[in-house]
PDB file of C-alpha atoms in Angstrom:
ATOM      1  CA  MET Z   1      -1.181 -24.647  -9.685  1.00  0.00           C
ATOM      2  CA  THR Z   2       1.519 -23.863  -7.131  1.00  0.00           C
ATOM      3  CA  ALA Z   3       1.025 -25.494  -3.738  1.00  0.00           C
ATOM      4  CA  ALA Z   4       0.659 -23.208  -0.744  1.00  0.00           C
ATOM      5  CA  PRO Z   5       3.817 -22.963   1.364  1.00  0.00           C
ATOM      6  CA  PRO Z   6       3.759 -25.000   4.574  1.00  0.00           C
ATOM      7  CA  PRO Z   7       2.918 -23.061   7.740  1.00  0.00           C
ATOM      8  CA  SER Z   8       5.868 -21.676   9.665  1.00  0.00           C
ATOM      9  CA  THR Z   9       6.982 -23.276  12.916  1.00  0.00           C
ATOM     10  CA  SER Z  10       5.607 -20.314  14.846  1.00  0.00           C
ATOM     11  CA  THR Z  11       2.219 -20.616  13.132  1.00  0.00           C
ATOM     12  CA  ARG Z  12       2.048 -24.350  13.892  1.00  0.00           C
ATOM     13  CA  VAL Z  13       2.865 -23.776  17.550  1.00  0.00           C
ATOM     14  CA  VAL Z  14       0.257 -21.037  17.933  1.00  0.00           C
ATOM     15  CA  ALA Z  15      -2.446 -23.118  16.238  1.00  0.00           C
ATOM     16  CA  ALA Z  16      -1.602 -26.183  18.360  1.00  0.00           C
ATOM     17  CA  ALA Z  17      -1.598 -24.115  21.559  1.00  0.00           C
ATOM     18  CA  ILE Z  18      -4.962 -22.485  20.861  1.00  0.00           C
ATOM     19  CA  GLU Z  19      -6.513 -25.868  20.085  1.00  0.00           C
ATOM     20  CA  LEU Z  20      -5.185 -27.385  23.315  1.00  0.00           C
ATOM     21  CA  PHE Z  21      -6.224 -24.384  25.395  1.00  0.00           C
ATOM     22  CA  ALA Z  22      -9.737 -24.588  23.950  1.00  0.00           C
ATOM     23  CA  GLU Z  23      -9.962 -28.324  24.635  1.00  0.00           C
ATOM     24  CA  HIS Z  24      -8.265 -28.640  28.034  1.00  0.00           C
ATOM     25  CA  GLY Z  25      -8.095 -25.094  29.388  1.00  0.00           C
ATOM     26  CA  PHE Z  26      -5.167 -22.688  29.617  1.00  0.00           C
ATOM     27  CA  ASP Z  27      -3.959 -23.698  33.079  1.00  0.00           C
ATOM     28  CA  ALA Z  28      -4.255 -27.446  32.426  1.00  0.00           C
ATOM     29  CA  THR Z  29      -2.176 -27.326  29.226  1.00  0.00           C
ATOM     30  CA  SER Z  30       1.594 -27.688  29.571  1.00  0.00           C
ATOM     31  CA  VAL Z  31       4.371 -26.400  27.349  1.00  0.00           C
ATOM     32  CA  GLU Z  32       5.380 -30.013  26.726  1.00  0.00           C
ATOM     33  CA  GLN Z  33       1.895 -30.809  25.372  1.00  0.00           C
ATOM     34  CA  ILE Z  34       1.987 -27.802  23.048  1.00  0.00           C
ATOM     35  CA  ALA Z  35       5.456 -28.646  21.750  1.00  0.00           C
ATOM     36  CA  ARG Z  36       4.489 -32.262  21.143  1.00  0.00           C
ATOM     37  CA  ALA Z  37       1.274 -31.309  19.316  1.00  0.00           C
ATOM     38  CA  ALA Z  38       3.158 -28.821  17.123  1.00  0.00           C
ATOM     39  CA  GLY Z  39       5.981 -31.265  16.390  1.00  0.00           C
ATOM     40  CA  VAL Z  40       8.744 -29.161  17.922  1.00  0.00           C
ATOM     41  CA  SER Z  41      11.096 -29.592  20.849  1.00  0.00           C
ATOM     42  CA  ARG Z  42      10.596 -27.910  24.200  1.00  0.00           C
ATOM     43  CA  SER Z  43      13.750 -25.864  23.615  1.00  0.00           C
ATOM     44  CA  THR Z  44      12.419 -24.668  20.251  1.00  0.00           C
ATOM     45  CA  PHE Z  45       9.233 -23.534  21.956  1.00  0.00           C
ATOM     46  CA  PHE Z  46      11.128 -21.452  24.492  1.00  0.00           C
ATOM     47  CA  ARG Z  47      13.376 -19.955  21.797  1.00  0.00           C
ATOM     48  CA  GLN Z  48      10.305 -18.620  20.032  1.00  0.00           C
ATOM     49  CA  PHE Z  49       8.041 -17.872  22.988  1.00  0.00           C
ATOM     50  CA  GLY Z  50       8.747 -16.940  26.563  1.00  0.00           C
ATOM     51  CA  GLY Z  51       5.778 -18.920  27.874  1.00  0.00           C
ATOM     52  CA  LYS Z  52       2.173 -19.899  27.311  1.00  0.00           C
ATOM     53  CA  GLU Z  53       0.936 -16.297  27.530  1.00  0.00           C
ATOM     54  CA  ASP Z  54       3.303 -15.280  24.745  1.00  0.00           C
ATOM     55  CA  VAL Z  55       1.829 -17.935  22.443  1.00  0.00           C
ATOM     56  CA  VAL Z  56      -1.638 -16.434  22.819  1.00  0.00           C
ATOM     57  CA  PHE Z  57      -0.361 -12.945  21.937  1.00  0.00           C
ATOM     58  CA  ALA Z  58       2.254 -13.934  19.358  1.00  0.00           C
ATOM     59  CA  ASP Z  59       0.268 -12.379  16.493  1.00  0.00           C
ATOM     60  CA  HIS Z  60       0.105  -9.070  18.304  1.00  0.00           C
ATOM     61  CA  GLU Z  61       3.868  -8.976  18.773  1.00  0.00           C
ATOM     62  CA  GLU Z  62       4.375  -9.536  15.043  1.00  0.00           C
ATOM     63  CA  LEU Z  63       1.721  -6.955  14.166  1.00  0.00           C
ATOM     64  CA  LEU Z  64       3.158  -4.311  16.481  1.00  0.00           C
ATOM     65  CA  HIS Z  65       6.575  -4.781  14.917  1.00  0.00           C
ATOM     66  CA  ALA Z  66       5.129  -4.618  11.381  1.00  0.00           C
ATOM     67  CA  LEU Z  67       3.185  -1.435  12.205  1.00  0.00           C
ATOM     68  CA  GLU Z  68       6.257   0.184  13.712  1.00  0.00           C
ATOM     69  CA  VAL Z  69       8.132  -0.472  10.461  1.00  0.00           C
ATOM     70  CA  TYR Z  70       5.180   0.825   8.424  1.00  0.00           C
ATOM     71  CA  LEU Z  71       4.843   4.024  10.434  1.00  0.00           C
ATOM     72  CA  ASN Z  72       8.562   4.693  10.160  1.00  0.00           C
ATOM     73  CA  GLU Z  73       8.085   4.997   6.396  1.00  0.00           C
ATOM     74  CA  PRO Z  74       7.195   8.403   4.877  1.00  0.00           C
ATOM     75  CA  HIS Z  75       3.452   9.112   4.566  1.00  0.00           C
ATOM     76  CA  ASP Z  76       1.785  12.111   2.932  1.00  0.00           C
ATOM     77  CA  ASN Z  77      -1.013  12.118   5.501  1.00  0.00           C
ATOM     78  CA  PRO Z  78      -0.079  10.947   9.021  1.00  0.00           C
ATOM     79  CA  TRP Z  79      -3.728  10.743  10.111  1.00  0.00           C
ATOM     80  CA  THR Z  80      -4.716   8.331   7.353  1.00  0.00           C
ATOM     81  CA  ALA Z  81      -1.489   6.371   7.936  1.00  0.00           C
ATOM     82  CA  VAL Z  82      -2.696   5.593  11.469  1.00  0.00           C
ATOM     83  CA  CYS Z  83      -6.081   4.499  10.117  1.00  0.00           C
ATOM     84  CA  ASP Z  84      -4.412   2.319   7.484  1.00  0.00           C
ATOM     85  CA  ALA Z  85      -2.315   0.710  10.230  1.00  0.00           C
ATOM     86  CA  SER Z  86      -5.512  -0.059  12.121  1.00  0.00           C
ATOM     87  CA  MET Z  87      -6.958  -1.658   8.989  1.00  0.00           C
ATOM     88  CA  GLN Z  88      -3.889  -3.893   8.690  1.00  0.00           C
ATOM     89  CA  VAL Z  89      -4.551  -5.296  12.158  1.00  0.00           C
ATOM     90  CA  PHE Z  90      -8.207  -5.952  11.366  1.00  0.00           C
ATOM     91  CA  ARG Z  91      -7.403  -7.680   8.080  1.00  0.00           C
ATOM     92  CA  HIS Z  92      -4.964  -9.981   9.842  1.00  0.00           C
ATOM     93  CA  PHE Z  93      -7.540 -11.317  12.297  1.00  0.00           C
ATOM     94  CA  ALA Z  94     -10.381 -11.309   9.763  1.00  0.00           C
ATOM     95  CA  ALA Z  95      -8.288 -13.575   7.507  1.00  0.00           C
ATOM     96  CA  ASP Z  96      -8.800 -16.464   9.981  1.00  0.00           C
ATOM     97  CA  PRO Z  97     -11.843 -15.554  12.072  1.00  0.00           C
ATOM     98  CA  ASP Z  98     -12.260 -19.042  13.538  1.00  0.00           C
ATOM     99  CA  LEU Z  99      -8.796 -18.988  15.089  1.00  0.00           C
ATOM    100  CA  ALA Z 100      -9.298 -15.397  16.230  1.00  0.00           C
ATOM    101  CA  ARG Z 101     -12.609 -16.310  17.914  1.00  0.00           C
ATOM    102  CA  ARG Z 102     -11.128 -19.286  19.737  1.00  0.00           C
ATOM    103  CA  ARG Z 103      -8.284 -17.116  20.964  1.00  0.00           C
ATOM    104  CA  TYR Z 104     -10.765 -14.450  22.094  1.00  0.00           C
ATOM    105  CA  THR Z 105     -12.765 -17.019  24.083  1.00  0.00           C
ATOM    106  CA  ILE Z 106      -9.614 -18.221  25.848  1.00  0.00           C
ATOM    107  CA  VAL Z 107      -8.528 -14.677  26.700  1.00  0.00           C
ATOM    108  CA  ARG Z 108     -11.959 -13.847  28.128  1.00  0.00           C
ATOM    109  CA  GLU Z 109     -11.838 -16.907  30.423  1.00  0.00           C
ATOM    110  CA  VAL Z 110      -8.349 -16.394  31.905  1.00  0.00           C
ATOM    111  CA  PRO Z 111      -7.767 -13.319  34.130  1.00  0.00           C
ATOM    112  CA  VAL Z 112      -4.024 -13.112  33.469  1.00  0.00           C
ATOM    113  CA  LEU Z 113      -4.698 -13.091  29.720  1.00  0.00           C
ATOM    114  CA  ARG Z 114      -7.365 -10.402  30.065  1.00  0.00           C
ATOM    115  CA  ASP Z 115      -4.832  -8.222  31.863  1.00  0.00           C
ATOM    116  CA  ARG Z 116      -2.273  -8.901  29.141  1.00  0.00           C
ATOM    117  CA  GLU Z 117      -4.835  -7.931  26.504  1.00  0.00           C
ATOM    118  CA  ILE Z 118      -5.406  -4.540  28.154  1.00  0.00           C
ATOM    119  CA  VAL Z 119      -1.672  -3.852  28.077  1.00  0.00           C
ATOM    120  CA  THR Z 120      -1.460  -4.962  24.441  1.00  0.00           C
ATOM    121  CA  VAL Z 121      -4.272  -2.639  23.370  1.00  0.00           C
ATOM    122  CA  PHE Z 122      -2.502   0.253  25.069  1.00  0.00           C
ATOM    123  CA  ARG Z 123       0.670  -0.549  23.117  1.00  0.00           C
ATOM    124  CA  TYR Z 124      -1.181   0.014  19.825  1.00  0.00           C
ATOM    125  CA  GLU Z 125      -2.585   3.286  21.122  1.00  0.00           C
ATOM    126  CA  ARG Z 126       0.838   4.452  22.299  1.00  0.00           C
ATOM    127  CA  LEU Z 127       2.409   3.497  18.958  1.00  0.00           C
ATOM    128  CA  PHE Z 128      -0.130   5.663  17.098  1.00  0.00           C
ATOM    129  CA  ASP Z 129       0.200   8.518  19.582  1.00  0.00           C
ATOM    130  CA  GLU Z 130       4.005   8.629  19.390  1.00  0.00           C
ATOM    131  CA  TYR Z 131       3.953   8.414  15.588  1.00  0.00           C
ATOM    132  CA  LEU Z 132       1.602  11.398  15.248  1.00  0.00           C
ATOM    133  CA  ARG Z 133       3.779  13.516  17.544  1.00  0.00           C
ATOM    134  CA  ARG Z 134       6.839  12.693  15.432  1.00  0.00           C
ATOM    135  CA  ALA Z 135       5.094  13.171  12.095  1.00  0.00           C
ATOM    136  CA  ILE Z 136       3.400  16.495  12.937  1.00  0.00           C
ATOM    137  CA  PRO Z 137       5.802  18.779  14.844  1.00  0.00           C
ATOM    138  CA  GLY Z 138       4.005  21.053  17.267  1.00  0.00           C
ATOM    139  CA  LEU Z 139       0.893  18.852  17.448  1.00  0.00           C
ATOM    140  CA  ASP Z 140      -0.920  19.319  20.745  1.00  0.00           C
ATOM    141  CA  PRO Z 141      -0.355  16.097  22.760  1.00  0.00           C
ATOM    142  CA  LEU Z 142      -4.084  16.020  23.563  1.00  0.00           C
ATOM    143  CA  ASP Z 143      -4.890  15.886  19.845  1.00  0.00           C
ATOM    144  CA  ALA Z 144      -2.369  13.083  19.308  1.00  0.00           C
ATOM    145  CA  VAL Z 145      -3.523  10.945  22.203  1.00  0.00           C
ATOM    146  CA  GLY Z 146      -7.189  11.712  21.493  1.00  0.00           C
ATOM    147  CA  PHE Z 147      -6.950  10.592  17.880  1.00  0.00           C
ATOM    148  CA  ALA Z 148      -4.882   7.507  18.756  1.00  0.00           C
ATOM    149  CA  ALA Z 149      -7.309   6.521  21.493  1.00  0.00           C
ATOM    150  CA  LEU Z 150     -10.377   6.976  19.285  1.00  0.00           C
ATOM    151  CA  VAL Z 151      -8.896   4.983  16.388  1.00  0.00           C
ATOM    152  CA  THR Z 152      -7.950   2.180  18.787  1.00  0.00           C
ATOM    153  CA  ALA Z 153     -11.357   2.171  20.488  1.00  0.00           C
ATOM    154  CA  VAL Z 154     -13.261   2.146  17.183  1.00  0.00           C
ATOM    155  CA  HIS Z 155     -11.053  -0.638  15.843  1.00  0.00           C
ATOM    156  CA  ASN Z 156     -11.557  -2.754  18.960  1.00  0.00           C
ATOM    157  CA  HIS Z 157     -15.327  -2.252  18.885  1.00  0.00           C
ATOM    158  CA  VAL Z 158     -15.572  -3.441  15.274  1.00  0.00           C
ATOM    159  CA  LEU Z 159     -13.107  -6.298  15.825  1.00  0.00           C
ATOM    160  CA  ARG Z 160     -15.055  -7.565  18.853  1.00  0.00           C
ATOM    161  CA  ARG Z 161     -18.174  -7.772  16.711  1.00  0.00           C
ATOM    162  CA  LEU Z 162     -16.240 -10.097  14.420  1.00  0.00           C
ATOM    163  CA  LEU Z 163     -14.890 -12.110  17.353  1.00  0.00           C
ATOM    164  CA  ARG Z 164     -18.385 -12.571  18.767  1.00  0.00           C
ATOM    165  CA  GLY Z 165     -19.536 -14.259  15.584  1.00  0.00           C
ATOM    166  CA  GLU Z 166     -20.843 -11.463  13.353  1.00  0.00           C
ATOM    167  CA  ARG Z 167     -19.920 -11.237   9.713  1.00  0.00           C
ATOM    168  CA  VAL Z 168     -18.083  -7.920   9.581  1.00  0.00           C
ATOM    169  CA  PRO Z 169     -16.658  -6.792   6.215  1.00  0.00           C
ATOM    170  CA  HIS Z 170     -13.545  -4.635   6.059  1.00  0.00           C
ATOM    171  CA  ALA Z 171     -15.672  -1.745   4.806  1.00  0.00           C
ATOM    172  CA  THR Z 172     -17.380  -1.512   8.208  1.00  0.00           C
ATOM    173  CA  LEU Z 173     -14.159  -0.508   9.915  1.00  0.00           C
ATOM    174  CA  ARG Z 174     -13.122   1.722   7.015  1.00  0.00           C
ATOM    175  CA  ARG Z 175     -16.367   3.704   7.287  1.00  0.00           C
ATOM    176  CA  ALA Z 176     -15.919   4.030  11.052  1.00  0.00           C
ATOM    177  CA  LEU Z 177     -12.359   5.295  10.612  1.00  0.00           C
ATOM    178  CA  ASP Z 178     -13.521   7.742   7.958  1.00  0.00           C
ATOM    179  CA  ASP Z 179     -15.910   9.118  10.567  1.00  0.00           C
ATOM    180  CA  VAL Z 180     -13.008   9.504  13.021  1.00  0.00           C
ATOM    181  CA  LEU Z 181     -11.051  11.451  10.406  1.00  0.00           C
ATOM    182  CA  ARG Z 182     -14.035  13.740   9.797  1.00  0.00           C
ATOM    183  CA  ARG Z 183     -14.575  14.299  13.515  1.00  0.00           C
ATOM    184  CA  PHE Z 184     -11.014  15.608  13.726  1.00  0.00           C
ATOM    185  CA  GLY Z 185     -11.396  17.556  10.500  1.00  0.00           C
ATOM    186  CA  VAL Z 186      -8.523  15.717   8.818  1.00  0.00           C
ATOM    187  CA  HIS Z 187     -10.293  13.564   6.213  1.00  0.00           C
ATOM    188  CA  PRO Z 188      -8.410  13.636   2.897  1.00  0.00           C
ATOM    189  CA  ASP Z 189     -11.585  14.136   0.810  1.00  0.00           C
ATOM    190  CA  ALA Z 190     -11.670  17.853   1.683  1.00  0.00           C
ATOM    191  CA  PRO Z 191     -11.594  19.957  -1.513  1.00  0.00           C
ATOM    192  CA  ALA Z 192      -8.174  21.151  -2.612  1.00  0.00           C
ATOM    193  CA  PRO Z 193      -7.557  24.922  -2.652  1.00  0.00           C
ATOM    194  CA  ALA Z 194      -7.846  26.717  -5.990  1.00  0.00           C
ATOM    195  CA  ASP Z 195      -4.604  27.656  -7.716  1.00  0.00           C
ATOM    196  CA  ASP Z 196      -5.206  31.438  -7.548  1.00  0.00           C
ATOM    197  CA  ASP Z 197      -3.078  34.367  -6.505  1.00  0.00           C
ATOM    198  CA  VAL Z 198      -5.208  34.717  -3.405  1.00  0.00           C
ATOM    199  CA  THR Z 199      -6.477  31.647  -1.620  1.00  0.00           C
ATOM    200  CA  ILE Z 200      -8.879  31.603   1.277  1.00  0.00           C
ATOM    201  CA  ALA Z 201      -8.404  28.439   3.255  1.00  0.00           C
ATOM    202  CA  ALA Z 202     -11.200  27.165   5.456  1.00  0.00           C
ATOM    203  CA  PHE Z 203     -10.517  24.468   8.000  1.00  0.00           C
ATOM    204  CA  PRO Z 204     -12.922  22.608  10.289  1.00  0.00           C
ATOM    205  CA  ARG Z 205     -13.100  24.097  13.756  1.00  0.00           C
ATOM    206  CA  GLY Z 206     -12.032  20.813  15.351  1.00  0.00           C
ATOM    207  CA  MET Z 207      -8.871  20.405  13.262  1.00  0.00           C
ATOM    208  CA  PRO Z 208      -5.726  20.478  15.443  1.00  0.00           C
ATOM    209  CA  ALA Z 209      -3.717  23.675  15.015  1.00  0.00           C
ATOM    210  CA  ALA Z 210      -0.584  21.719  14.113  1.00  0.00           C
ATOM    211  CA  GLU Z 211      -2.468  20.035  11.272  1.00  0.00           C
ATOM    212  CA  VAL Z 212      -3.626  23.405   9.977  1.00  0.00           C
ATOM    213  CA  ALA Z 213      -0.001  24.559   9.969  1.00  0.00           C
ATOM    214  CA  ARG Z 214       1.116  21.334   8.245  1.00  0.00           C
ATOM    215  CA  ARG Z 215      -1.429  21.749   5.451  1.00  0.00           C
ATOM    216  CA  LEU Z 216      -0.676  25.427   4.941  1.00  0.00           C
ATOM    217  CA  GLN Z 217       3.036  24.673   4.740  1.00  0.00           C
ATOM    218  CA  ALA Z 218       2.369  21.965   2.148  1.00  0.00           C
ATOM    219  CA  PHE Z 219       0.394  24.363  -0.089  1.00  0.00           C
ATOM    220  CA  LEU Z 220       2.534  27.464   0.231  1.00  0.00           C
ATOM    221  CA  PRO Z 221       5.106  28.036  -2.530  1.00  0.00           C
ATOM    222  CA  ARG Z 222       8.680  27.315  -1.487  1.00  0.00           C
TER     223      ARG Z 222
END
């Protein structure tokens, strides 16, 4: 059996920092203590992180970068691509719920971290919003921001249940995101049009006009 690879330096530093913050408090923990506990130099710490706040949100920075790369790839359905990106974030934190819960407790107790969390959540929402506008030309900005905001809010609601100690399977978030897709009339399980000479296409009333145009363009012969 192949041994698991050792944790990266960044992972060790984050884990050490969260443990120290939980034990001694955020304000009472110094960079020197974190570096010593993680087995790295002070200079190494500052090369990887700008400060103690950045350690707490290091996972988010990596996730935001990974999602930006993912959303820059081609996707047949931009709406489901946003939902899949949301699922990636949830899976990351659900993979180590104990660490995620300790981090959540620290953030809730420190005002400057709570403010940073609000900004971080908005960055996910803005990433989704900007992607939809690029992927669906002519999409009403209200539809883009509305969908991005709802996906982000639903994701955060389900994730907070996990962080507060509930056992929350991945399927819980997937079902909630499926409901978001249906509310906007863009769920991919809609029946495909028949391959006839004349096709009558019916679209949900709430579907954004730009999405109607995108689907019609996809089905029309070229």
